[in-house]
Coordinates of C-alpha atoms and ligand atoms in Angstrom, one line a residue:
X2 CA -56.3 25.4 2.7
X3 CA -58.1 24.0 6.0
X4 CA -58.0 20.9 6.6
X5 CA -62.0 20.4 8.2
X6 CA -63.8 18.2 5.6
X7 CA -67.5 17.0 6.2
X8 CA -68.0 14.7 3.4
X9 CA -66.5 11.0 3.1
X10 CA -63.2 10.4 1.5
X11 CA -63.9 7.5 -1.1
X12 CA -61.4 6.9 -3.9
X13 CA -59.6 9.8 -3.8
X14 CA -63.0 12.2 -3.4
X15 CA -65.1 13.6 -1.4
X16 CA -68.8 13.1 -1.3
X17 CA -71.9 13.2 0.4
X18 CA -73.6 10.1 2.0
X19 CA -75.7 7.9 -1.1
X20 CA -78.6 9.1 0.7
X21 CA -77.7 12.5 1.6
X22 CA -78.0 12.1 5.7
X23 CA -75.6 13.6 7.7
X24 CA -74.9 13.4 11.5
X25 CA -74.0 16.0 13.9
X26 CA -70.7 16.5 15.5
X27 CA -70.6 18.5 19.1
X28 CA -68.4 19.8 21.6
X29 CA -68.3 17.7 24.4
X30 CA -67.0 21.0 26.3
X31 CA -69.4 23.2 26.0
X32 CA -72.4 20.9 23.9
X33 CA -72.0 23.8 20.7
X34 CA -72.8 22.1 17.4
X35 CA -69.2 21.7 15.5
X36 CA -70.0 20.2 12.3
X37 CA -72.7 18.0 10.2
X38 CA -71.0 15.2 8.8
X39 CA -71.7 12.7 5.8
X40 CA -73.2 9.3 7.3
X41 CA -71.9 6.6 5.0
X42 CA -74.4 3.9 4.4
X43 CA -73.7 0.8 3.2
X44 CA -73.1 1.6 -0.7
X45 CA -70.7 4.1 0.2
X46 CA -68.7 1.3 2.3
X47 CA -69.0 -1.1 0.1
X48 CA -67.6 1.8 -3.1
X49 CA -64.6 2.6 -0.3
X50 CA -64.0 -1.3 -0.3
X51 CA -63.9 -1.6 -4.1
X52 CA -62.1 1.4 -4.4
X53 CA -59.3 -0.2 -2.4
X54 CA -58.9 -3.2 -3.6
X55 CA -58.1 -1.6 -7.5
X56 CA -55.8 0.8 -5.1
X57 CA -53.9 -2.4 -3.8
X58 CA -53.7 -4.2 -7.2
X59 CA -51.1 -1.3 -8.1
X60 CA -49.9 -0.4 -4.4
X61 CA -48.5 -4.0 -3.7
X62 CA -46.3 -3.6 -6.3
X63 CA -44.3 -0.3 -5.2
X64 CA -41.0 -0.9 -4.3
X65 CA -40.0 -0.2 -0.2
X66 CA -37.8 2.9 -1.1
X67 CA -41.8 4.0 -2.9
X68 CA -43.7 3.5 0.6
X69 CA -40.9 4.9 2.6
X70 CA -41.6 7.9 0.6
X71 CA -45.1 8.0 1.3
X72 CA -45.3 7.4 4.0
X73 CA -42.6 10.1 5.7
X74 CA -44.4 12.7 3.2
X75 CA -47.7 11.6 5.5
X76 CA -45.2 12.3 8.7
X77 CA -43.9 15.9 7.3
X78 CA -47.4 17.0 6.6
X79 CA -48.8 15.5 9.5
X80 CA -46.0 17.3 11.8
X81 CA -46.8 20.8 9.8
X82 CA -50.5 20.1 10.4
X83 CA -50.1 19.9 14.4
X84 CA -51.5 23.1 15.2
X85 CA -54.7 22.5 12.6
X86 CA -55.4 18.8 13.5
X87 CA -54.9 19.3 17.2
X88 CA -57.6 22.2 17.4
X89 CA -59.9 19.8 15.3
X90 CA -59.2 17.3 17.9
X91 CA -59.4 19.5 20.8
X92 CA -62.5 20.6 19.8
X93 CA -65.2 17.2 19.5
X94 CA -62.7 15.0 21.9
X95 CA -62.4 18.1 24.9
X96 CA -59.2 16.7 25.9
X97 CA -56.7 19.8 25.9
X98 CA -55.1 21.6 23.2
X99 CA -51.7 20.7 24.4
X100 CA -52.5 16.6 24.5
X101 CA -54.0 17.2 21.5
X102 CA -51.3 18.4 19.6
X103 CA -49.3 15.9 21.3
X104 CA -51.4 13.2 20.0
X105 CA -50.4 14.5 16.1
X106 CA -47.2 14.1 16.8
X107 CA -47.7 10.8 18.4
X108 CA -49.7 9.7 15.1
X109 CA -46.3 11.3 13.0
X110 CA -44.6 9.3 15.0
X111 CA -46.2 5.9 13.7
X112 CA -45.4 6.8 9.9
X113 CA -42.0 7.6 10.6
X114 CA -41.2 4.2 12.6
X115 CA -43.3 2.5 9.9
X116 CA -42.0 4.2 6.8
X117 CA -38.3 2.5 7.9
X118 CA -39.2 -0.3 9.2
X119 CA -40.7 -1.2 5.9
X120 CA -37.2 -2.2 5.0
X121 CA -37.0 -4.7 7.0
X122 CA -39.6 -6.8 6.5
X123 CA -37.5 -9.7 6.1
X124 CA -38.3 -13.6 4.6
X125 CA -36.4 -16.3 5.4
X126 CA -34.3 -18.8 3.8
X127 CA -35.1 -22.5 4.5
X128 CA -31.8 -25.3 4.4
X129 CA -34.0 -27.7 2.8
X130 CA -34.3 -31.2 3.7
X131 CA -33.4 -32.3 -0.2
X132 CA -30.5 -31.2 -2.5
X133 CA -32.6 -30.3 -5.4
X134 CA -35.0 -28.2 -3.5
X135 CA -34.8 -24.4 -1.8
X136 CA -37.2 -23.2 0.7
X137 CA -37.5 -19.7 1.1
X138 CA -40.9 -17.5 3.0
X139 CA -41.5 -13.5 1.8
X140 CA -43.9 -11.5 3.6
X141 CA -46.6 -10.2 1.5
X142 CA -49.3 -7.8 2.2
X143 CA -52.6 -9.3 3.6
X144 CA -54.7 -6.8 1.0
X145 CA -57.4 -4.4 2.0
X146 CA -57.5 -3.7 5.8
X147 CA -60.6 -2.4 7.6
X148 CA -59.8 -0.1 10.4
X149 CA -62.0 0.8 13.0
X150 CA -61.0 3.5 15.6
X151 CA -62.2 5.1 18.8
X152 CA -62.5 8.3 20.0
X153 CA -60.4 8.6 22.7
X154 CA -57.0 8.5 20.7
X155 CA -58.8 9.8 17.3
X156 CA -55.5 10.6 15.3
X157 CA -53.4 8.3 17.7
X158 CA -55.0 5.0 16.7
X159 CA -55.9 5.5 13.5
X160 CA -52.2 6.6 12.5
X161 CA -50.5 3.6 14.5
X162 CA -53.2 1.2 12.3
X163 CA -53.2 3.2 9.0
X164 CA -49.0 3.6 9.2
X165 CA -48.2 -0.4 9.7
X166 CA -50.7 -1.2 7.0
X167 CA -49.4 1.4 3.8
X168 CA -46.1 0.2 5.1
X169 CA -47.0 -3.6 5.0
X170 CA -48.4 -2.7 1.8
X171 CA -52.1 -2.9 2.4
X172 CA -54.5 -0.3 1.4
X173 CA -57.2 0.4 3.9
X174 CA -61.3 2.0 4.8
X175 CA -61.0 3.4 8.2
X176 CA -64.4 3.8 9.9
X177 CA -63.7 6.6 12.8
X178 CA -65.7 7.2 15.9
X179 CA -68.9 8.8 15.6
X180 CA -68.0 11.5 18.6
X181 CA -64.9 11.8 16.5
X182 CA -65.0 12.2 12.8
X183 CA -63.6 15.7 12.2
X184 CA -60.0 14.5 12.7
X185 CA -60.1 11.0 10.9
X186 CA -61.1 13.4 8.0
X187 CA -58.2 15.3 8.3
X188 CA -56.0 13.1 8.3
X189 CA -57.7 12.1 4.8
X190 CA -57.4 15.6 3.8
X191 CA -53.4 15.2 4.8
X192 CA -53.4 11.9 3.0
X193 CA -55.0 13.7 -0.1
X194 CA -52.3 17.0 0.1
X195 CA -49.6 13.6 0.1
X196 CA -50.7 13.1 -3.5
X197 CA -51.4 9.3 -2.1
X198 CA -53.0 7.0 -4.9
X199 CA -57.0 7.0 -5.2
X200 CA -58.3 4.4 -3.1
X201 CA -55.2 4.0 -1.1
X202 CA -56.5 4.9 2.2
X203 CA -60.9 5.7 2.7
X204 CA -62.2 7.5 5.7
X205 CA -66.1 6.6 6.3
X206 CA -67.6 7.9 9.1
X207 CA -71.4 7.0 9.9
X208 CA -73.2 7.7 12.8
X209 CA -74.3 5.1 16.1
X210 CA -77.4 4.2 14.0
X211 CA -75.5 2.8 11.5
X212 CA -72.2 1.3 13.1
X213 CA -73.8 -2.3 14.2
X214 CA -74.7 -2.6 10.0
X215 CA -71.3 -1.4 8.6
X216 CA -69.6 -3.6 11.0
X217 CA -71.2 -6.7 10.1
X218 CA -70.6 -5.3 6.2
X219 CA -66.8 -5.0 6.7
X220 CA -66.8 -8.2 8.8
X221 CA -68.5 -10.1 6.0
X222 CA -67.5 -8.4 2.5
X223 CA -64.5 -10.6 0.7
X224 CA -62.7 -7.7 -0.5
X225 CA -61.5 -7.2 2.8
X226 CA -58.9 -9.4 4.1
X227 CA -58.1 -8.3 7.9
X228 CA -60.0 -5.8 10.3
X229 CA -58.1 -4.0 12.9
X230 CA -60.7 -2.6 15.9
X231 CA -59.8 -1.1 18.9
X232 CA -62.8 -0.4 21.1
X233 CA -64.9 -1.8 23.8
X234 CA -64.0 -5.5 24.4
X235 CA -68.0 -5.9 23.8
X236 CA -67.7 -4.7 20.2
X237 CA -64.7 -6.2 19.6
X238 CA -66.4 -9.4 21.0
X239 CA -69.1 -9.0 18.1
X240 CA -66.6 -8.3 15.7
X241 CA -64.4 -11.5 16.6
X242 CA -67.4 -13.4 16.2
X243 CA -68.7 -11.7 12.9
X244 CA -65.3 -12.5 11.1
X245 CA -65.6 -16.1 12.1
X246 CA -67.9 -16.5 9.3
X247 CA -66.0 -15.4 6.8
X248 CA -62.6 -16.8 8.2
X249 CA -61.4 -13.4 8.5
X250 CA -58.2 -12.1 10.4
X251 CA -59.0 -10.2 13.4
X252 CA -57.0 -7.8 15.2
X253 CA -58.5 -6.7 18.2
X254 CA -57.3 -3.9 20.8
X255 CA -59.6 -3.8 23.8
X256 CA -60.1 -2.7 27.1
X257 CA -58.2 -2.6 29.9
X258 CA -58.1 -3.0 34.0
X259 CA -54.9 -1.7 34.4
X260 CA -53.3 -2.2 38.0
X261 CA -50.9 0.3 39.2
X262 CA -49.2 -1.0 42.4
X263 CA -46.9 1.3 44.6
X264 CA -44.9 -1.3 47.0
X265 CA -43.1 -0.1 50.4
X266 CA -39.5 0.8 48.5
X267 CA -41.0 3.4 45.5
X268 CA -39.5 6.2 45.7
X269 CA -42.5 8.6 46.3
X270 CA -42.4 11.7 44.0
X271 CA -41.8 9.9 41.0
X272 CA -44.3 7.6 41.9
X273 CA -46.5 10.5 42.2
X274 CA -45.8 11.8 39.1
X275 CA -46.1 8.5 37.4
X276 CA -49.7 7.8 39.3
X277 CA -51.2 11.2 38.2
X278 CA -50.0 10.8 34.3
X279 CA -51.2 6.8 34.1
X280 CA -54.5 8.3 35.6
X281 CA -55.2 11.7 34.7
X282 CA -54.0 12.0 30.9
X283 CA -56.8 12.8 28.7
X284 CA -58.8 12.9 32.0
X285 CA -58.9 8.7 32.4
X286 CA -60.1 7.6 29.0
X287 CA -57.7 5.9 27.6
X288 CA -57.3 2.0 28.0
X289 CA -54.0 2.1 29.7
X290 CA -55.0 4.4 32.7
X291 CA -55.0 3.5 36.2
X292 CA -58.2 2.0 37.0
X293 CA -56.9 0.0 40.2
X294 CA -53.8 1.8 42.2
X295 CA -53.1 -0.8 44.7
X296 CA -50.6 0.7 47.6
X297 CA -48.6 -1.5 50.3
X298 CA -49.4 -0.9 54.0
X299 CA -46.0 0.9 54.9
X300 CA -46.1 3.6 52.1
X301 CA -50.0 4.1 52.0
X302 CA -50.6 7.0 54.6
X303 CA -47.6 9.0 52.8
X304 CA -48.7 7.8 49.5
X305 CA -52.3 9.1 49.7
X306 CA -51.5 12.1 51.1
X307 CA -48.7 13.3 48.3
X308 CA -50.9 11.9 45.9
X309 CA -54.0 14.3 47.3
X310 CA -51.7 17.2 47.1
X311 CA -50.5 16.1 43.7
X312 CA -54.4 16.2 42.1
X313 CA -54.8 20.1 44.1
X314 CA -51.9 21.1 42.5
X315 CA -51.6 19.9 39.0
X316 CA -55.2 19.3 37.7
X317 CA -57.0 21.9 36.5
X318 CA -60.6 21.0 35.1
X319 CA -62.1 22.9 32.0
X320 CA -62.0 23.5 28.4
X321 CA -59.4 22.5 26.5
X322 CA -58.9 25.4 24.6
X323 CA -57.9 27.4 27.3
X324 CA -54.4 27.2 28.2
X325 CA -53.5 25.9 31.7
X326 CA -56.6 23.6 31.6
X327 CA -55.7 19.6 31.6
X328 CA -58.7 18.1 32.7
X329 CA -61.4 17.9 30.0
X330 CA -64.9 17.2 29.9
X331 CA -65.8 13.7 29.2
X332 CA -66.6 12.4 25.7
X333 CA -70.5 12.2 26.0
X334 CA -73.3 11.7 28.5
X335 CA -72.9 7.9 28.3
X336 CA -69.2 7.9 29.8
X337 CA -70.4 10.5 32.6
X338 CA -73.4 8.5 33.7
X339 CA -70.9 5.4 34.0
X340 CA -68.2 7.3 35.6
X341 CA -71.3 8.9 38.6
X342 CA -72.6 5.3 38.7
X343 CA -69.3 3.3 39.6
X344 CA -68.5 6.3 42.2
X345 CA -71.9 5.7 43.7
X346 CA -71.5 2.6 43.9
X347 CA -68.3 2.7 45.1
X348 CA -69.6 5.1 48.0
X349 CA -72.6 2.7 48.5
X350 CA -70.1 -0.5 49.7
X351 CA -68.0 2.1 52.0
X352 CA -65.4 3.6 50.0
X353 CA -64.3 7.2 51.4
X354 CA -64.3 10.2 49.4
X355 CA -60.9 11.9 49.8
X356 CA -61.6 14.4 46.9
X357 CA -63.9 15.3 44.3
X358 CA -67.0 12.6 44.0
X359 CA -69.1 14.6 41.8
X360 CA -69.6 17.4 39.0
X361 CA -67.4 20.6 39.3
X362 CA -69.5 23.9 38.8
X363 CA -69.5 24.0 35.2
X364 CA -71.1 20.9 35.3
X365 CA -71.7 20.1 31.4
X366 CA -69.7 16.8 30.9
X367 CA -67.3 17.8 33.1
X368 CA -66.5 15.7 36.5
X369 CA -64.2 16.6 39.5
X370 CA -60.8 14.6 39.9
X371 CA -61.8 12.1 42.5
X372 CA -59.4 9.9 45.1
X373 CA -61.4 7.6 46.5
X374 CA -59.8 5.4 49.2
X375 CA -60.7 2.0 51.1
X376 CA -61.9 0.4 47.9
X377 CA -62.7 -3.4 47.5
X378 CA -63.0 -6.1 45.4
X379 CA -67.0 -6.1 45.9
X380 CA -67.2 -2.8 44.3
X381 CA -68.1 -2.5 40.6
X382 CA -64.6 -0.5 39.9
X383 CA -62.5 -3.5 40.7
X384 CA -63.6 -4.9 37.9
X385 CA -65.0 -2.3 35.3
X386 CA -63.1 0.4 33.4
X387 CA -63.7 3.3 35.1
X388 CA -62.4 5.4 32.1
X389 CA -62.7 8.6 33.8
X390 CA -60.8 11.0 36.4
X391 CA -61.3 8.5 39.6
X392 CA -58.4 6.9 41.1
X393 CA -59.5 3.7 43.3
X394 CA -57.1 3.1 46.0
X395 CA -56.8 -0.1 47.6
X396 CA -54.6 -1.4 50.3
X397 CA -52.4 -4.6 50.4
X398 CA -49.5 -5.9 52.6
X399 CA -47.1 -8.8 50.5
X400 CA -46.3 -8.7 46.8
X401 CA -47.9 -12.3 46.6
X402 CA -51.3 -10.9 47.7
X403 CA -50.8 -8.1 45.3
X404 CA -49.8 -10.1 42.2
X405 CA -53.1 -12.1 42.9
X406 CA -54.9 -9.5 42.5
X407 CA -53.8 -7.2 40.4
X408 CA -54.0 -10.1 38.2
X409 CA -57.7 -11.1 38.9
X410 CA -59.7 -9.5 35.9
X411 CA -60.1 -10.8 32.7
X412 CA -58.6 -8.1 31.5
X413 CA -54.5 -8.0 30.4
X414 CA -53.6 -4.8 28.3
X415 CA -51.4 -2.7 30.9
X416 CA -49.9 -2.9 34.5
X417 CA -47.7 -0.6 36.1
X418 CA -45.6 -0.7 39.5
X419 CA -43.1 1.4 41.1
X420 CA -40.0 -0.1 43.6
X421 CA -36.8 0.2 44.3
X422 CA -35.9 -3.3 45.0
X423 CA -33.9 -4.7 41.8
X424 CA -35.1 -8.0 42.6
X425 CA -38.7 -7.1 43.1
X426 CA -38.4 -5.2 39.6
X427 CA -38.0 -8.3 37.6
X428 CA -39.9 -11.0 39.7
X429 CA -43.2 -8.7 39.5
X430 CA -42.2 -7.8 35.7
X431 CA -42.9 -11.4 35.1
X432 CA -45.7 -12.1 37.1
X433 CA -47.9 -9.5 35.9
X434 CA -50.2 -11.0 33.2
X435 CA -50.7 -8.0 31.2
X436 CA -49.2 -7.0 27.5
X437 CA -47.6 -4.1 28.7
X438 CA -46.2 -4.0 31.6
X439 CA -44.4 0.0 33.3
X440 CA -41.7 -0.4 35.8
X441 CA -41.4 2.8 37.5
X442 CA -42.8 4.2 34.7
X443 CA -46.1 5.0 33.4
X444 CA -45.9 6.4 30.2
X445 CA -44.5 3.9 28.6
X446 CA -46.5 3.7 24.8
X447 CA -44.1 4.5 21.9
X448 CA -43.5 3.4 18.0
X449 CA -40.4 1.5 19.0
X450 CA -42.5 -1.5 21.5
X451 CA -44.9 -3.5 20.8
X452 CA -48.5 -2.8 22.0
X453 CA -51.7 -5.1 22.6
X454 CA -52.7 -7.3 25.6
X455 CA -53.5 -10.2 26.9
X456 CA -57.0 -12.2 27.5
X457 CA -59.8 -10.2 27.1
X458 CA -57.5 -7.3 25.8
X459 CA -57.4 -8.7 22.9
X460 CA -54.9 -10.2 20.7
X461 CA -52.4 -8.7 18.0
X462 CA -49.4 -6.3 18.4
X463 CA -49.3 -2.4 16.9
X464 CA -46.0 -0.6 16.6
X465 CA -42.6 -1.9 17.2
X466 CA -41.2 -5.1 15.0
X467 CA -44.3 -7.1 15.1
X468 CA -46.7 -4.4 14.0
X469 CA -46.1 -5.3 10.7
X470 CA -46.7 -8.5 11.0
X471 CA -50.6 -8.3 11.4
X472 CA -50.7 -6.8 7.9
X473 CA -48.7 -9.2 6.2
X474 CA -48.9 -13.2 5.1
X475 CA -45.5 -15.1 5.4
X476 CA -45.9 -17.2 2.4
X477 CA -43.7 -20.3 1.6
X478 CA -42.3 -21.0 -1.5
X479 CA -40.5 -24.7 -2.4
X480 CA -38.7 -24.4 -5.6
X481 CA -38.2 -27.7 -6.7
X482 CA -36.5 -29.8 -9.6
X483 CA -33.4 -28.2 -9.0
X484 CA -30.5 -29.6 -11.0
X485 CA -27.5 -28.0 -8.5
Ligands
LIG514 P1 -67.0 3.2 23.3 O1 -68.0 2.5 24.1 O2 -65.8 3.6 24.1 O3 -67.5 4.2 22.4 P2 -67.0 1.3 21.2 O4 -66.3 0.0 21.2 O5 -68.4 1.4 21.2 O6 -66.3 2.1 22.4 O7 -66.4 2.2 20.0 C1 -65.2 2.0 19.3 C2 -65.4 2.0 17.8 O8 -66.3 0.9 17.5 C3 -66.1 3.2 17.3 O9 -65.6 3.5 16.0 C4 -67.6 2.8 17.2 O10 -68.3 3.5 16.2 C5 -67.4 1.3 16.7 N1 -68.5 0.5 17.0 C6 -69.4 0.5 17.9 N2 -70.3 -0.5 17.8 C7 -70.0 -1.2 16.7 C8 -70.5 -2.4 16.1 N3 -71.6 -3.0 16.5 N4 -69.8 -2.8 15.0 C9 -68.7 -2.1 14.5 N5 -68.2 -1.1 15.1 C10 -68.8 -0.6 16.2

């Protein structure tokens, strides 16, 4: 059976909006109408919220052998399912089929690191201050989790969200992008072919019109006991201050202004490499991409040049679908108008076009690889996420100067940099304000680490050890009155 659904998944159904409406899903390839989906209002949020808190009440009580199970049943299914899910993806996100499919394993990835680490979500023993008292803390699971996720990684985010909370022990509503519903629906249709409880994990999708409302419903309703977002810092910004009210926990993956700095000593074809996958990988929209590559005065005439031949020969703009193709359109008109407007600007305060600079042929929502060069702070790309195929390249002489600026934004989520002095390696390592931080390497996201950011980033920690803390409470207990 296929795995395309249209209608929500609430308590272990499927069904149409309460009021019937739908909202339509497109192509951002080629603008062809994919699918109409369900727009949840705000009964249908509030029926996924009810539906998983009584999921909880029984699902908190499963054993960690019980959710290791589930969840590497999700991982088997979502591994067999690559093909399916990355076509679905391929198709309303553009980027191509190959990243696509990578991204389902990326998302199997999360419930197989989750479904072990489970194990080991260790309390503590306390040596207690007095002898007729022991102190102990267990980890317990927060209850229902809202999850909101972004297009850009549609499977990617959701799974690495959805994974640490089933494994915490949490049941969860997931509200997916409204560019990208069709996979976030798959996924509920895997979750459903897992034989996973009712109400165990919801999948709501509702359309732009509705998003500020269901926010500010999830933000506020009691059921709900944590909110996970990863978006725009602006919406998570709204968010942070919507939970205030209710005291709720936040956890909050935002943007990012990533820095990518290339000093005298890098050794230049991995460098290369590195520069065109932190830049050009799911054609700039992703929050850890290279939005300011920053290149040191002895290396920078070599630099540019290998990096100009590395865009000619490796990037290859068009549909997704078609194999050999790596350079997708971008997600909707919004993101291209931003992209054109920060090149413009860009152009306007004197930066030099080396490549690209506007639409390729097919035009659509497609826009050319661009190097631009002799960028500077005045320009609205030093400071704003460019989230598209544009690499900024700026010029600097000592790692002092560098480290100031790579780490003046307000932004913290990823920096990257690429030497070959040992020393340098760990001085700049720890200077670089940023959550994440690549040395001489630029793909550098996996299950294993840790990943969320500093400042405006955001706050919190998905994957690795501490992903599972953000779904659980560390409770103490004092047992007292202790004849020993
Ligand atoms: P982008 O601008 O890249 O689309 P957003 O932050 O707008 O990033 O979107 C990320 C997620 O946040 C999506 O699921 C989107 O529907 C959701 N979203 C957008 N606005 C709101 C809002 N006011 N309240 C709650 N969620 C929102």
């Amino acid at each position: 059976m296929s795995l395309t659904r249209t209608e929500l998944f609430v308590d272990g159904h499927w069904r149409k909006s309460s009021d019937g409406s739908t909202f339509e899903v497109v192509n951002p390839a080629n603008g062809a109408r994919l699918q109409a989906v369900s727009d949840a209002t705000a009964e249908d949020v509030r029926d996924a919220c009810q539906a998983a808190a009584s999921a909880f009440a029984a699902y908190r009580k499963t054993t960690v052998k019980e959710r290791t199970a589930i969840l590497h049943k999700i991982r088997d299914l979502l591994l067999e399912s690559k093909k399916e899910i990355g076509e679905i993806l391929c198709l309303e996100n553009g980027k191509p089929l190959a990243e696509a499919e990578g991204e389902v394993g990326f998302a199997a990835s999360f419930f197989d690191w989750f479904g072990a680490e489970c194990r080991r979500a260790y309390g503590q023993h306390i040596p207690p201050p007095a002898g007729d008292r022991q102190l102990v803390t267990v980890k317990q699971p927060c209850g229902v989790a809202a999850i909101i996720t972004p297009w850009n990684f549609p499977i990617g985010m959701l799974a690495r969200k959805t994974a640490a909370a089933l494994a915490a022990g949490c049941s969860v509503v997931i509200k997916p992008a409204e560019d990208t519903p069709l996979t976030a629906l798959a996924f509920a249709a895997v979750c459903e072919r897992a034989g996973l409880p009712r109400g165990l994990v919801n999948v709501v999708p509702c359309s732009r019109g509705r998003v500020a409302e269901l926010g500010r419903l999830l933000c506020a309703e009691p059921l709900v006991r944590l909110l996970s977002f990863t978006g725009s810092t602006a919406v998570g910004r709204l968010l942070y201050r919507d939970c205030a009210d209710a005291v709720k926990r936040i956890h909050l993956e935002l943007g990012g202004n990533a820095p990518f700095v290339v000093f005298d000593s890098a050794p230049l074809e991995l460098t290369v490499r590195g520069a065109l996958a932190a830049k050009f990988r799911n054609t700039g929209q992703t929050c850890v991409s290279t939005n300011r590559l920053f290149v040191q005065a002895g290396i920078y005439d070599r630099f540019v040049e290998a990096l100009a031949e590395g865009m000619k020969k490796t990037l290859q703009v068009g549909d997704g679908m078609v194999a050999g193709n790596n350079q997708g359109p971008l997600i909707n008109k919004r993101q291209l108008e931003k992209v054109q407007a920060l090149v413009a600007d860009a152009m306007a305060h004197g930066a030099q076009v080396v490549m690209g600079g506007r639409q390729p042929p097919q035009g659509g929502l497609f826009y050319e690889p661009t190097l631009l060069t002799s960028v500077s702070r005045q320009m609205r790309l030093y400071t704003e996420e460019i989230f598209g195929p544009v690499v900024a390249v700026y010029k600097f002489s000592t790692e002092e100067e560098v480290i100031q600026m790579a780490n003046d934004t307000n932004m913290g989520l990823a920096g990257y940099f690429y030497t070959s002095d040992y020393q340098q390696s760990w001085r700049v390592a720890m200077a670089l304000d940023y959550g994440l931080v690549g040395v001489n390497e630029a793909l550098i996201s996996t299950c294993e680490a840790p990943f969320g950011g500093f400042k405006h980033s955001g706050f919190g920690k998905e994957g690795g050890q501490q992903g599972l803390d953000d779904f659980m409470e560390t409770k103490y207990i004092c047992f007292g009155g202790l004849k020993l």
